[in-house]
Amino acid sequence: MSLQAKPSAALGVYVHVPFCARACDFCAFYQEAPRRGDIDRYLAGISREAAATLDGRPVETVFWGGGTPGLLPAGDLRRLGEALLARLPQPPKEWSVEMAPSAVKPDKAAALRELGVNRVSMGVQSFDDALLDKLGRQHHANQIYRAWETLREAGFDNINLDLMFALPGQSREQWLADLNEAIRLGPEHISTYCLTFEEDTALWVKLSQGKLRRDVPQEAELYQLSWETLEAAGYAQYEVSNFARPGHACIHNLNTWKMTEWIGLGPSAASQFGGRRYANVANLDQWLEGINKDAPARVDEVELTPAILAADSLIFGLRMNAGVDLAQLARDWPDLDLSPVRPWTQALADEGLALLDGDTLRLTPQGRLLADRVGADALDLLEG
Ligand code: SF4
């Protein structure tokens, strides 16, 4: 059975900019250092891919991620933005661009503002130079402050700062200091991610060689410290890793977690569109070859089924503080057997991991710490 993922709802566009000066030690995203001519070839490919996939339907949100979109010079940021705008019937309501602190420059910030970009997400990770060094990041704390000022001076009034915790050797006090420094700057949005060791990254190699070790109880403690500290500073948690001042939750991510449709452009970008889910091949040359032959090189393509969409609505919905409306789930997928869901939610409630408030199921803080386990159970329940 083929079906659309909430076709009447908002459409998002994700653009993957696959260039970084060098790889950070924890990073598993597709990125490479650009060779001569790569950026021009990439921009021509995006223009062609946008023409082939964006059909005039209104787009509510655009998100440029990577990679490091900010690695592009100001003129190329303009070309990328104009290639996209040429295919949209109206400017998006929210347009986010990820920027690394070392890449933020006044001319780039001005180019983004002129295009209509209204949200910047900056990969700070930590304000502590020694910890940044352990992550293999390319920036220092003083560049974060310069970038922050540049973005505010350019007029950006919706900025997210990404922070990471449970870093090698990081103490509770160091994490609290990072949180407090982010709060002191006063961004509209803060994301906090627990360091994960993705296969084949430099940190994963160190972990497998026994040079690093995970401290799971400390991770749980730092999660809770983040939630309490940010809440007390006026940042409401709306998802396991995301906190915002009122009215500043990221619409693009919220839509994605609610299983609406999105189109991914660029190598490795994923799409959920037209009843299918797939990703572009994670290789610049192969992606370009496919685009130029009008035969997109895609991987992991699946036809969406009610079971897939209902399971993902549950998994991603439970990661959000608003929780999942079980009655709505049943209305969205009337042909699906949801009878196992109610006893499962009762078991979660009995364990103290969730609360059932009428038809709305929400994780407790304890449940949020185990969100991955709860998600895996939800998948088993609905997809078998
Ligand atoms: S800048 Fe971002 S995308 Fe690039 S290597 Fe570092 S974490 Fe990965």
Coordinates of C-alpha atoms and ligand atoms in Angstrom, one line a residue:
M1 CA 0.0 0.0 0.0
S2 CA 1.4 3.4 -0.9
L3 CA 0.4 6.6 0.9
Q4 CA 1.4 10.1 1.5
A5 CA 2.8 11.2 4.8
K6 CA 0.3 13.8 5.9
P7 CA 0.2 15.2 2.3
S8 CA -2.1 18.2 3.2
A9 CA 0.4 19.4 5.8
A10 CA 3.4 21.5 5.5
L11 CA 6.2 20.7 3.1
G12 CA 9.8 21.1 4.2
V13 CA 13.0 21.3 2.1
Y14 CA 16.4 20.2 3.5
V15 CA 19.5 21.1 1.6
H16 CA 22.7 19.2 2.5
V17 CA 25.9 21.2 1.9
P18 CA 28.5 18.5 2.0
F19 CA 31.7 20.5 2.6
C20 CA 33.9 20.8 5.7
A21 CA 37.4 22.0 6.0
R22 CA 38.2 18.8 7.9
A23 CA 36.2 16.2 9.8
C24 CA 35.4 16.6 13.5
D25 CA 36.3 13.6 15.5
F26 CA 32.7 12.7 16.4
C27 CA 31.1 13.4 13.0
A28 CA 29.3 10.7 10.9
F29 CA 27.6 13.1 8.5
Y30 CA 28.6 12.9 4.8
Q31 CA 31.1 15.7 4.2
E32 CA 34.4 16.2 2.5
A33 CA 36.9 18.9 1.9
P34 CA 36.0 20.6 -1.4
R35 CA 38.4 20.1 -4.3
R36 CA 38.8 22.7 -7.0
G37 CA 35.5 23.2 -8.9
D38 CA 33.4 21.1 -6.4
I39 CA 31.4 24.0 -5.1
D40 CA 30.4 25.1 -8.7
R41 CA 29.4 21.6 -9.6
Y42 CA 27.5 21.2 -6.4
L43 CA 25.6 24.5 -7.0
A44 CA 24.7 23.5 -10.5
G45 CA 23.5 20.1 -9.2
I46 CA 21.3 21.7 -6.6
S47 CA 19.7 24.0 -9.1
R48 CA 18.9 21.1 -11.4
E49 CA 17.7 18.9 -8.5
A50 CA 15.4 21.7 -7.2
A51 CA 14.0 22.2 -10.7
A52 CA 13.2 18.5 -10.9
T53 CA 11.7 18.0 -7.5
L54 CA 10.0 21.2 -6.3
D55 CA 6.8 21.4 -8.2
G56 CA 5.4 24.8 -7.1
R57 CA 3.8 23.5 -3.9
P58 CA 4.2 26.0 -1.0
V59 CA 7.2 25.2 1.2
E60 CA 6.8 26.1 4.8
T61 CA 10.3 25.6 6.0
V62 CA 13.8 25.3 4.5
F63 CA 16.8 24.0 6.4
W64 CA 20.4 24.1 5.2
G65 CA 22.6 21.6 7.0
G66 CA 25.8 19.8 6.4
G67 CA 28.6 19.7 6.3
T68 CA 29.2 23.3 6.8
P69 CA 26.9 25.5 4.7
G70 CA 28.8 28.5 6.1
L71 CA 32.0 27.3 4.3
L72 CA 30.5 28.6 1.1
P73 CA 31.7 32.2 0.2
A74 CA 29.0 34.9 0.4
G75 CA 28.5 34.9 -3.4
D76 CA 27.9 31.1 -3.4
L77 CA 25.5 31.3 -0.5
R78 CA 23.5 33.8 -2.7
R79 CA 23.6 31.5 -5.7
L80 CA 22.4 28.6 -3.6
G81 CA 19.6 30.6 -2.1
E82 CA 18.5 32.1 -5.4
A83 CA 18.5 28.7 -7.0
L84 CA 16.0 27.6 -4.3
L85 CA 13.9 30.7 -4.3
A86 CA 13.4 30.5 -8.0
R87 CA 11.5 27.2 -7.4
L88 CA 9.3 28.3 -4.5
P89 CA 6.0 30.1 -5.0
Q90 CA 6.6 32.2 -1.9
P91 CA 9.4 32.6 0.6
P92 CA 9.4 30.0 3.4
K93 CA 8.0 30.9 6.8
E94 CA 11.2 29.6 8.5
W95 CA 14.6 29.3 6.8
S96 CA 17.4 27.9 9.0
V97 CA 21.1 27.7 8.1
E98 CA 23.7 25.8 10.1
M99 CA 26.9 27.9 10.7
A100 CA 30.1 26.8 12.3
P101 CA 31.5 29.7 14.4
S102 CA 34.7 29.9 12.4
A103 CA 32.7 30.4 9.2
V104 CA 30.5 33.3 10.3
K105 CA 31.7 36.5 8.6
P106 CA 29.8 39.8 8.1
D107 CA 29.5 39.4 4.3
K108 CA 28.0 35.9 4.7
A109 CA 25.6 37.0 7.4
A110 CA 24.5 39.9 5.2
A111 CA 24.0 37.6 2.2
L112 CA 21.8 35.2 4.2
R113 CA 19.7 38.1 5.6
E114 CA 19.2 39.4 2.1
L115 CA 18.0 36.0 0.9
G116 CA 15.4 35.9 3.8
V117 CA 17.2 33.4 6.1
N118 CA 15.6 34.1 9.5
R119 CA 17.2 31.5 11.7
V120 CA 20.8 30.4 12.3
S121 CA 21.9 27.3 14.1
M122 CA 25.4 27.6 15.3
G123 CA 27.5 24.5 16.2
V124 CA 29.1 25.8 19.4
Q125 CA 29.5 22.4 21.2
S126 CA 31.5 23.9 24.1
F127 CA 33.0 27.2 25.2
D128 CA 35.9 25.3 26.7
D129 CA 38.9 25.3 24.3
A130 CA 40.4 22.1 25.8
L131 CA 37.2 20.2 25.2
L132 CA 36.7 21.6 21.7
D133 CA 40.2 20.4 21.0
K134 CA 39.2 16.9 22.2
L135 CA 36.3 16.9 19.7
G136 CA 38.6 17.9 16.9
R137 CA 36.6 21.1 16.3
Q138 CA 38.0 23.8 14.2
H139 CA 37.1 26.7 16.3
H140 CA 38.0 28.3 19.6
A141 CA 35.8 30.1 22.2
N142 CA 36.8 33.6 21.1
Q143 CA 35.4 32.8 17.6
I144 CA 32.1 31.8 19.1
Y145 CA 31.8 35.3 20.7
R146 CA 32.8 37.0 17.5
A147 CA 30.4 35.0 15.4
W148 CA 27.6 35.7 17.9
E149 CA 28.1 39.4 17.7
T150 CA 28.3 39.3 13.9
L151 CA 25.0 37.4 13.7
R152 CA 23.2 39.7 16.1
E153 CA 24.6 42.8 14.3
A154 CA 23.4 41.4 11.0
G155 CA 19.9 41.3 12.5
F156 CA 19.4 37.6 13.3
D157 CA 16.9 37.4 16.1
N158 CA 16.3 33.7 16.1
I159 CA 19.5 31.9 16.8
N160 CA 20.1 28.3 18.1
L161 CA 23.3 27.3 19.8
D162 CA 24.1 23.6 19.6
L163 CA 26.0 22.2 22.7
M164 CA 27.3 18.7 23.4
F165 CA 27.8 17.0 26.7
A166 CA 29.4 13.8 28.1
L167 CA 32.6 14.8 26.3
P168 CA 35.8 13.0 27.0
G169 CA 37.0 14.2 30.4
Q170 CA 34.2 16.7 30.9
S171 CA 33.1 17.2 34.5
R172 CA 29.6 18.1 35.8
E173 CA 30.9 21.6 36.6
Q174 CA 32.3 22.1 33.1
W175 CA 29.0 21.1 31.5
L176 CA 27.2 23.5 33.9
A177 CA 29.6 26.3 32.9
D178 CA 28.9 25.6 29.2
L179 CA 25.1 25.8 29.8
N180 CA 25.4 29.0 31.8
E181 CA 27.6 30.6 29.2
A182 CA 25.0 29.8 26.5
I183 CA 22.3 31.2 28.7
R184 CA 24.3 34.3 29.4
L185 CA 24.5 35.0 25.6
G186 CA 20.7 34.6 25.4
P187 CA 19.9 32.8 22.2
E188 CA 16.3 32.0 21.4
H189 CA 16.9 28.3 21.2
I190 CA 19.4 25.8 22.7
S191 CA 20.0 22.2 21.6
T192 CA 22.0 19.9 23.8
Y193 CA 23.2 16.6 22.5
C194 CA 24.8 13.7 24.4
L195 CA 28.0 12.7 22.6
T196 CA 27.5 9.6 20.6
F197 CA 30.2 7.4 19.2
E198 CA 29.2 6.8 15.6
E199 CA 30.9 4.0 13.8
D200 CA 34.1 4.8 12.0
T201 CA 34.5 8.2 13.5
A202 CA 37.8 9.1 15.2
L203 CA 36.2 9.0 18.7
W204 CA 34.6 5.6 18.0
V205 CA 38.1 4.3 17.1
K206 CA 39.4 5.6 20.4
L207 CA 36.4 4.0 22.2
S208 CA 37.0 0.7 20.6
Q209 CA 40.7 0.8 21.4
G210 CA 39.8 1.4 25.1
K211 CA 41.3 4.9 25.1
L212 CA 37.9 6.4 26.0
R213 CA 35.0 5.0 27.9
R214 CA 31.3 5.9 28.2
D215 CA 30.0 6.8 31.6
V216 CA 26.3 6.0 31.3
P217 CA 25.2 7.1 34.9
Q218 CA 27.1 10.4 34.3
E219 CA 25.3 10.9 31.0
A220 CA 21.9 10.5 32.8
E221 CA 23.0 13.0 35.4
L222 CA 24.1 15.5 32.8
Y223 CA 20.9 15.1 30.9
Q224 CA 18.9 16.0 34.0
L225 CA 21.2 18.9 34.8
S226 CA 20.6 20.3 31.3
W227 CA 16.8 20.0 31.7
E228 CA 16.7 21.7 35.1
T229 CA 19.2 24.5 34.3
L230 CA 17.6 25.4 31.0
E231 CA 14.0 25.3 32.4
A232 CA 15.0 27.5 35.2
A233 CA 16.5 30.0 32.7
G234 CA 13.2 30.2 30.7
Y235 CA 14.0 27.7 28.0
A236 CA 11.1 25.3 27.7
Q237 CA 12.0 21.8 26.7
Y238 CA 9.9 20.6 23.8
E239 CA 11.9 17.6 22.7
V240 CA 14.6 15.4 24.4
S241 CA 17.4 17.6 23.1
N242 CA 15.7 20.9 22.3
F243 CA 14.7 24.0 24.3
A244 CA 13.3 27.3 23.3
R245 CA 12.1 30.6 24.4
P246 CA 8.3 31.0 23.8
G247 CA 7.5 31.0 20.1
H248 CA 10.9 29.8 19.0
A249 CA 10.7 26.0 18.6
C250 CA 12.1 24.9 15.3
I251 CA 9.2 24.5 13.0
H252 CA 11.2 22.5 10.4
N253 CA 12.1 19.8 13.0
L254 CA 8.7 19.8 14.6
N255 CA 7.1 19.1 11.2
T256 CA 9.5 16.4 10.5
W257 CA 8.9 14.7 13.8
K258 CA 5.2 14.9 13.1
M259 CA 5.8 12.9 9.9
T260 CA 4.9 15.5 7.4
E261 CA 6.6 15.5 4.0
W262 CA 10.0 16.9 3.2
I263 CA 12.3 16.9 0.2
G264 CA 16.0 16.6 0.6
L265 CA 18.4 18.1 -1.9
G266 CA 22.1 17.4 -2.2
P267 CA 24.2 14.2 -1.6
S268 CA 23.1 12.1 1.4
A269 CA 19.9 14.2 2.0
A270 CA 16.9 12.2 3.0
S271 CA 13.3 12.7 1.7
Q272 CA 9.9 11.6 2.8
F273 CA 7.7 12.4 -0.2
G274 CA 5.1 11.0 -2.5
G275 CA 4.5 7.9 -0.3
R276 CA 8.2 7.0 -0.2
R277 CA 11.2 7.5 2.0
Y278 CA 14.7 7.5 0.5
A279 CA 18.1 9.2 0.7
N280 CA 20.3 10.6 -2.0
V281 CA 23.6 8.7 -2.4
A282 CA 26.3 10.0 0.0
N283 CA 28.8 10.8 -2.7
L284 CA 29.1 14.1 -4.5
D285 CA 30.2 12.6 -7.9
Q286 CA 27.6 9.8 -7.9
W287 CA 24.9 12.3 -6.8
L288 CA 25.8 14.7 -9.6
E289 CA 25.9 11.9 -12.2
G290 CA 22.4 10.9 -11.3
I291 CA 21.1 14.4 -11.3
N292 CA 22.7 15.2 -14.7
K293 CA 21.2 12.0 -16.2
D294 CA 17.7 12.7 -14.7
A295 CA 18.2 9.4 -12.9
P296 CA 18.6 10.3 -9.2
A297 CA 21.0 7.9 -7.4
R298 CA 19.0 6.9 -4.3
V299 CA 19.5 4.5 -1.5
D300 CA 17.4 3.0 1.3
E301 CA 14.2 3.6 -0.7
V302 CA 11.1 2.2 1.0
E303 CA 7.4 2.6 0.3
L304 CA 5.7 4.1 3.3
T305 CA 3.1 2.0 5.0
P306 CA 0.7 2.9 7.8
A307 CA 2.7 0.7 10.2
I308 CA 5.9 2.6 9.4
L309 CA 4.3 6.0 9.7
A310 CA 2.3 5.2 12.9
A311 CA 5.5 3.7 14.5
D312 CA 7.5 6.8 13.7
S313 CA 4.7 9.1 14.8
L314 CA 4.9 7.3 18.1
I315 CA 8.7 7.2 18.4
F316 CA 9.2 10.8 17.5
G317 CA 6.1 12.0 19.2
L318 CA 7.2 10.5 22.5
R319 CA 10.5 12.3 22.3
M320 CA 8.4 15.6 22.3
N321 CA 7.2 17.0 25.6
A322 CA 3.7 17.5 24.1
G323 CA 3.5 13.7 23.7
V324 CA 1.3 11.7 21.4
D325 CA -2.5 11.9 21.0
L326 CA -3.4 8.2 20.8
A327 CA -6.9 9.0 19.6
Q328 CA -5.4 11.1 16.7
L329 CA -3.1 8.2 15.9
A330 CA -6.1 6.0 15.5
R331 CA -7.8 8.6 13.3
D332 CA -4.7 9.0 11.1
W333 CA -4.3 5.3 10.5
P334 CA -7.8 3.8 10.7
D335 CA -6.9 0.5 9.0
L336 CA -4.0 -0.3 11.3
D337 CA -4.4 -2.6 14.3
L338 CA -3.4 -0.3 17.2
S339 CA -4.8 -2.7 19.9
P340 CA -1.3 -3.5 21.3
V341 CA -0.6 0.2 22.0
R342 CA -3.0 0.7 25.0
P343 CA -1.6 -2.2 27.1
W344 CA 2.0 -1.1 26.2
T345 CA 1.3 2.5 27.4
Q346 CA -0.2 1.0 30.6
A347 CA 3.1 -0.9 31.1
L348 CA 5.1 2.2 30.5
A349 CA 3.0 4.1 33.1
D350 CA 3.3 1.2 35.6
E351 CA 7.2 1.5 35.2
G352 CA 6.9 5.3 35.8
L353 CA 8.2 6.0 32.3
A354 CA 5.1 7.6 30.9
L355 CA 1.8 9.4 32.0
L356 CA -1.5 8.9 30.2
D357 CA -3.5 12.1 30.4
G358 CA -6.9 11.4 28.7
D359 CA -5.7 10.3 25.2
T360 CA -2.3 11.9 25.4
L361 CA 0.7 9.8 26.3
R362 CA 3.8 11.7 27.5
L363 CA 7.1 10.4 28.8
T364 CA 8.2 11.3 32.3
P365 CA 11.7 12.7 32.8
Q366 CA 12.7 9.1 33.6
G367 CA 11.1 7.9 30.4
R368 CA 12.8 10.6 28.4
L369 CA 16.2 9.3 29.6
L370 CA 15.2 6.0 28.1
A371 CA 13.6 7.4 25.0
D372 CA 15.7 5.3 22.7
R373 CA 14.6 2.1 24.4
V374 CA 10.9 3.2 24.4
G375 CA 11.3 4.0 20.7
A376 CA 12.7 0.5 19.9
D377 CA 9.7 -1.1 21.8
A378 CA 7.3 1.1 19.8
L379 CA 8.9 -0.1 16.6
D380 CA 8.6 -3.8 17.6
L381 CA 5.0 -3.2 18.6
L382 CA 3.8 -1.7 15.3
E383 CA 6.2 -2.9 12.7
G384 CA 6.8 -6.3 14.3
Ligands
SF4_1 S1 31.6 20.8 11.0 FE1 29.8 19.6 11.4 S2 29.5 18.4 9.5 FE2 31.6 19.2 9.5 S3 32.8 17.5 10.3 FE3 32.3 18.9 12.0 S4 30.4 18.1 12.9 FE4 30.7 17.1 10.9

